[in-house]
Amino acid sequence: MLKRFLTKSCVALALVSCALLHPVAYAADDNSPVGYWESFDDRTHTPKAIIQIFTNPDSSLSGKIVKKLVETGGDTCGHCTGALHNAPFKGLVILSGMKPVDNAWEGGSIMDPASGKVYHCRMKVARDQLEVRGFIGVSLFGRSQIWKRVSAPG
């Protein structure tokens, strides 16, 4: 009888723990930039591309274009330099070397495929939005974009 009581108590405790800890785990995932994000055109505010941010073996984050949403400018990066010149947009890594610092990710770089220029980068998640700031030198001299979290493209 005692054994049955302990077994039922352990099962009940496990179920309650799972129910209570699930929102905590979910909230931690919401704070991570890992996943899919929709980027927007600065001028028209229309969706431009779907970017997948992923974790590298060294725990830094990178991001690549998985889907181009605008049909202008061709399918390759004509403004990119070096090995990326004329590389297909799909699969193009535009974000790299991002490491966690406090409640943000920084220390990496972001490339603007429209110009081929590379900037220092800082990212911060706020709910389902990612503030991405590209800058030269100090963060004061740059611009920010807000990306929206989306489901994996089909």
PDB file of C-alpha atoms in Angstrom:
ATOM      1  CA  MET A   1       0.000   0.000   0.000  1.00  0.00           C
ATOM      2  CA  LEU A   2       2.817   2.395   0.851  1.00  0.00           C
ATOM      3  CA  LYS A   3       4.566   1.438  -2.382  1.00  0.00           C
ATOM      4  CA  ARG A   4       1.430   2.250  -4.426  1.00  0.00           C
ATOM      5  CA  PHE A   5       1.033   5.600  -2.605  1.00  0.00           C
ATOM      6  CA  LEU A   6       4.683   6.532  -3.304  1.00  0.00           C
ATOM      7  CA  THR A   7       4.369   5.524  -6.956  1.00  0.00           C
ATOM      8  CA  LYS A   8       1.218   7.616  -7.424  1.00  0.00           C
ATOM      9  CA  SER A   9       2.833  10.533  -5.589  1.00  0.00           C
ATOM     10  CA  CYS A  10       5.928  10.387  -7.813  1.00  0.00           C
ATOM     11  CA  VAL A  11       3.807  10.266 -10.973  1.00  0.00           C
ATOM     12  CA  ALA A  12       1.692  13.196  -9.770  1.00  0.00           C
ATOM     13  CA  LEU A  13       4.813  15.187  -8.857  1.00  0.00           C
ATOM     14  CA  ALA A  14       6.345  14.479 -12.267  1.00  0.00           C
ATOM     15  CA  LEU A  15       3.191  15.647 -14.068  1.00  0.00           C
ATOM     16  CA  VAL A  16       2.959  18.823 -11.992  1.00  0.00           C
ATOM     17  CA  SER A  17       6.668  19.531 -12.559  1.00  0.00           C
ATOM     18  CA  CYS A  18       6.297  19.124 -16.324  1.00  0.00           C
ATOM     19  CA  ALA A  19       3.284  21.412 -16.366  1.00  0.00           C
ATOM     20  CA  LEU A  20       5.066  24.079 -14.339  1.00  0.00           C
ATOM     21  CA  LEU A  21       8.434  23.895 -16.098  1.00  0.00           C
ATOM     22  CA  HIS A  22       7.088  23.797 -19.661  1.00  0.00           C
ATOM     23  CA  PRO A  23       6.285  27.555 -19.757  1.00  0.00           C
ATOM     24  CA  VAL A  24       9.766  28.339 -18.384  1.00  0.00           C
ATOM     25  CA  ALA A  25      11.420  26.290 -21.116  1.00  0.00           C
ATOM     26  CA  TYR A  26       9.156  27.865 -23.727  1.00  0.00           C
ATOM     27  CA  ALA A  27       9.984  31.380 -22.499  1.00  0.00           C
ATOM     28  CA  ALA A  28      13.712  30.615 -22.693  1.00  0.00           C
ATOM     29  CA  ASP A  29      13.281  29.462 -26.305  1.00  0.00           C
ATOM     30  CA  ASP A  30      11.358  32.663 -27.116  1.00  0.00           C
ATOM     31  CA  ASN A  31      14.374  34.648 -25.935  1.00  0.00           C
ATOM     32  CA  SER A  32      16.674  32.909 -28.405  1.00  0.00           C
ATOM     33  CA  PRO A  33      17.148  34.249 -31.922  1.00  0.00           C
ATOM     34  CA  VAL A  34      17.540  30.684 -33.231  1.00  0.00           C
ATOM     35  CA  GLY A  35      14.775  30.012 -35.734  1.00  0.00           C
ATOM     36  CA  TYR A  36      13.206  31.658 -38.770  1.00  0.00           C
ATOM     37  CA  TRP A  37      12.793  35.406 -39.245  1.00  0.00           C
ATOM     38  CA  GLU A  38      11.158  37.539 -41.905  1.00  0.00           C
ATOM     39  CA  SER A  39      13.245  40.564 -42.903  1.00  0.00           C
ATOM     40  CA  PHE A  40      11.687  43.686 -44.394  1.00  0.00           C
ATOM     41  CA  ASP A  41      12.647  46.311 -46.964  1.00  0.00           C
ATOM     42  CA  ASP A  42      13.660  49.538 -45.187  1.00  0.00           C
ATOM     43  CA  ARG A  43      11.781  51.797 -47.604  1.00  0.00           C
ATOM     44  CA  THR A  44       8.629  49.874 -48.517  1.00  0.00           C
ATOM     45  CA  HIS A  45       8.343  47.808 -45.310  1.00  0.00           C
ATOM     46  CA  THR A  46       7.381  44.789 -47.429  1.00  0.00           C
ATOM     47  CA  PRO A  47       8.751  41.323 -46.578  1.00  0.00           C
ATOM     48  CA  LYS A  48      12.105  40.741 -48.264  1.00  0.00           C
ATOM     49  CA  ALA A  49      13.419  37.315 -47.200  1.00  0.00           C
ATOM     50  CA  ILE A  50      13.186  34.509 -44.669  1.00  0.00           C
ATOM     51  CA  ILE A  51      16.394  34.162 -42.654  1.00  0.00           C
ATOM     52  CA  GLN A  52      17.235  31.046 -40.653  1.00  0.00           C
ATOM     53  CA  ILE A  53      19.398  31.734 -37.601  1.00  0.00           C
ATOM     54  CA  PHE A  54      21.216  28.634 -36.379  1.00  0.00           C
ATOM     55  CA  THR A  55      23.830  27.587 -33.821  1.00  0.00           C
ATOM     56  CA  ASN A  56      27.341  26.720 -35.020  1.00  0.00           C
ATOM     57  CA  PRO A  57      29.546  24.017 -33.439  1.00  0.00           C
ATOM     58  CA  ASP A  58      31.431  26.770 -31.530  1.00  0.00           C
ATOM     59  CA  SER A  59      28.077  27.989 -30.049  1.00  0.00           C
ATOM     60  CA  SER A  60      28.098  31.200 -32.096  1.00  0.00           C
ATOM     61  CA  LEU A  61      25.074  32.035 -34.236  1.00  0.00           C
ATOM     62  CA  SER A  62      24.887  32.477 -37.992  1.00  0.00           C
ATOM     63  CA  GLY A  63      22.036  33.268 -40.332  1.00  0.00           C
ATOM     64  CA  LYS A  64      21.333  32.354 -43.936  1.00  0.00           C
ATOM     65  CA  ILE A  65      18.703  33.256 -46.488  1.00  0.00           C
ATOM     66  CA  VAL A  66      16.357  30.300 -46.920  1.00  0.00           C
ATOM     67  CA  LYS A  67      13.727  32.016 -49.026  1.00  0.00           C
ATOM     68  CA  LYS A  68      13.773  35.203 -51.062  1.00  0.00           C
ATOM     69  CA  LEU A  69      10.362  36.902 -51.006  1.00  0.00           C
ATOM     70  CA  VAL A  70      11.065  39.698 -53.504  1.00  0.00           C
ATOM     71  CA  GLU A  71      11.481  38.834 -57.178  1.00  0.00           C
ATOM     72  CA  THR A  72      13.775  41.741 -58.053  1.00  0.00           C
ATOM     73  CA  GLY A  73      17.523  41.805 -58.486  1.00  0.00           C
ATOM     74  CA  GLY A  74      18.043  38.264 -59.748  1.00  0.00           C
ATOM     75  CA  ASP A  75      18.837  35.070 -57.892  1.00  0.00           C
ATOM     76  CA  THR A  76      22.527  35.690 -57.172  1.00  0.00           C
ATOM     77  CA  CYS A  77      24.496  38.198 -55.128  1.00  0.00           C
ATOM     78  CA  GLY A  78      26.154  40.340 -57.788  1.00  0.00           C
ATOM     79  CA  HIS A  79      27.316  42.896 -55.205  1.00  0.00           C
ATOM     80  CA  CYS A  80      28.963  40.321 -52.940  1.00  0.00           C
ATOM     81  CA  THR A  81      32.746  40.127 -53.054  1.00  0.00           C
ATOM     82  CA  GLY A  82      35.264  37.289 -53.043  1.00  0.00           C
ATOM     83  CA  ALA A  83      33.951  33.726 -52.940  1.00  0.00           C
ATOM     84  CA  LEU A  84      30.390  35.010 -52.439  1.00  0.00           C
ATOM     85  CA  HIS A  85      30.343  36.998 -55.700  1.00  0.00           C
ATOM     86  CA  ASN A  86      27.380  35.724 -57.749  1.00  0.00           C
ATOM     87  CA  ALA A  87      26.558  33.141 -55.062  1.00  0.00           C
ATOM     88  CA  PRO A  88      22.870  32.145 -55.000  1.00  0.00           C
ATOM     89  CA  PHE A  89      20.790  34.117 -52.499  1.00  0.00           C
ATOM     90  CA  LYS A  90      19.191  30.898 -51.267  1.00  0.00           C
ATOM     91  CA  GLY A  91      21.596  29.505 -48.676  1.00  0.00           C
ATOM     92  CA  LEU A  92      23.710  32.689 -48.566  1.00  0.00           C
ATOM     93  CA  VAL A  93      25.109  33.220 -45.054  1.00  0.00           C
ATOM     94  CA  ILE A  94      24.591  36.898 -44.253  1.00  0.00           C
ATOM     95  CA  LEU A  95      25.042  36.783 -40.468  1.00  0.00           C
ATOM     96  CA  SER A  96      27.947  35.169 -38.605  1.00  0.00           C
ATOM     97  CA  GLY A  97      29.939  35.071 -35.393  1.00  0.00           C
ATOM     98  CA  MET A  98      27.169  36.258 -33.063  1.00  0.00           C
ATOM     99  CA  LYS A  99      27.798  35.466 -29.377  1.00  0.00           C
ATOM    100  CA  PRO A 100      25.598  36.070 -26.315  1.00  0.00           C
ATOM    101  CA  VAL A 101      26.377  39.198 -24.284  1.00  0.00           C
ATOM    102  CA  ASP A 102      23.910  40.001 -21.485  1.00  0.00           C
ATOM    103  CA  ASN A 103      20.443  39.915 -23.126  1.00  0.00           C
ATOM    104  CA  ALA A 104      21.748  40.389 -26.673  1.00  0.00           C
ATOM    105  CA  TRP A 105      24.015  38.795 -29.275  1.00  0.00           C
ATOM    106  CA  GLU A 106      26.983  40.686 -30.695  1.00  0.00           C
ATOM    107  CA  GLY A 107      30.584  40.401 -31.818  1.00  0.00           C
ATOM    108  CA  GLY A 108      29.677  39.128 -35.252  1.00  0.00           C
ATOM    109  CA  SER A 109      28.900  40.637 -38.613  1.00  0.00           C
ATOM    110  CA  ILE A 110      26.039  41.041 -41.045  1.00  0.00           C
ATOM    111  CA  MET A 111      26.217  41.467 -44.802  1.00  0.00           C
ATOM    112  CA  ASP A 112      23.760  43.542 -46.787  1.00  0.00           C
ATOM    113  CA  PRO A 113      23.217  41.455 -49.944  1.00  0.00           C
ATOM    114  CA  ALA A 114      21.893  44.528 -51.793  1.00  0.00           C
ATOM    115  CA  SER A 115      25.283  46.261 -51.506  1.00  0.00           C
ATOM    116  CA  GLY A 116      27.675  43.463 -50.545  1.00  0.00           C
ATOM    117  CA  LYS A 117      28.869  45.575 -47.600  1.00  0.00           C
ATOM    118  CA  VAL A 118      29.656  43.922 -44.266  1.00  0.00           C
ATOM    119  CA  TYR A 119      28.885  45.574 -40.918  1.00  0.00           C
ATOM    120  CA  HIS A 120      29.383  44.819 -37.234  1.00  0.00           C
ATOM    121  CA  CYS A 121      26.141  43.472 -35.813  1.00  0.00           C
ATOM    122  CA  ARG A 122      24.120  43.424 -32.619  1.00  0.00           C
ATOM    123  CA  MET A 123      20.824  41.547 -32.146  1.00  0.00           C
ATOM    124  CA  LYS A 124      18.226  41.587 -29.409  1.00  0.00           C
ATOM    125  CA  VAL A 125      15.018  39.540 -29.142  1.00  0.00           C
ATOM    126  CA  ALA A 126      11.820  41.162 -27.878  1.00  0.00           C
ATOM    127  CA  ARG A 127       8.882  38.742 -27.979  1.00  0.00           C
ATOM    128  CA  ASP A 128       8.476  37.683 -31.619  1.00  0.00           C
ATOM    129  CA  GLN A 129      10.668  40.469 -32.958  1.00  0.00           C
ATOM    130  CA  LEU A 130      14.402  40.629 -33.496  1.00  0.00           C
ATOM    131  CA  GLU A 131      16.121  44.000 -33.544  1.00  0.00           C
ATOM    132  CA  VAL A 132      19.104  43.675 -35.869  1.00  0.00           C
ATOM    133  CA  ARG A 133      21.551  46.589 -35.845  1.00  0.00           C
ATOM    134  CA  GLY A 134      24.336  46.876 -38.407  1.00  0.00           C
ATOM    135  CA  PHE A 135      27.031  49.462 -37.783  1.00  0.00           C
ATOM    136  CA  ILE A 136      30.544  50.641 -38.587  1.00  0.00           C
ATOM    137  CA  GLY A 137      32.823  51.182 -35.594  1.00  0.00           C
ATOM    138  CA  VAL A 138      30.404  52.004 -32.785  1.00  0.00           C
ATOM    139  CA  SER A 139      26.714  51.129 -32.653  1.00  0.00           C
ATOM    140  CA  LEU A 140      25.802  54.821 -32.756  1.00  0.00           C
ATOM    141  CA  PHE A 141      26.770  54.907 -36.446  1.00  0.00           C
ATOM    142  CA  GLY A 142      24.423  52.379 -37.966  1.00  0.00           C
ATOM    143  CA  ARG A 143      20.836  51.418 -38.612  1.00  0.00           C
ATOM    144  CA  SER A 144      18.400  48.937 -37.171  1.00  0.00           C
ATOM    145  CA  GLN A 145      15.846  46.642 -38.723  1.00  0.00           C
ATOM    146  CA  ILE A 146      13.068  44.749 -36.989  1.00  0.00           C
ATOM    147  CA  TRP A 147      12.629  41.163 -38.141  1.00  0.00           C
ATOM    148  CA  LYS A 148       9.511  39.157 -37.319  1.00  0.00           C
ATOM    149  CA  ARG A 149       9.625  35.532 -36.093  1.00  0.00           C
ATOM    150  CA  VAL A 150       7.897  33.131 -38.512  1.00  0.00           C
ATOM    151  CA  SER A 151       7.353  29.400 -38.888  1.00  0.00           C
ATOM    152  CA  ALA A 152       9.748  27.352 -40.976  1.00  0.00           C
ATOM    153  CA  PRO A 153       9.027  27.982 -44.667  1.00  0.00           C
ATOM    154  CA  GLY A 154       7.185  25.196 -46.458  1.00  0.00           C
TER     155      GLY A 154
END
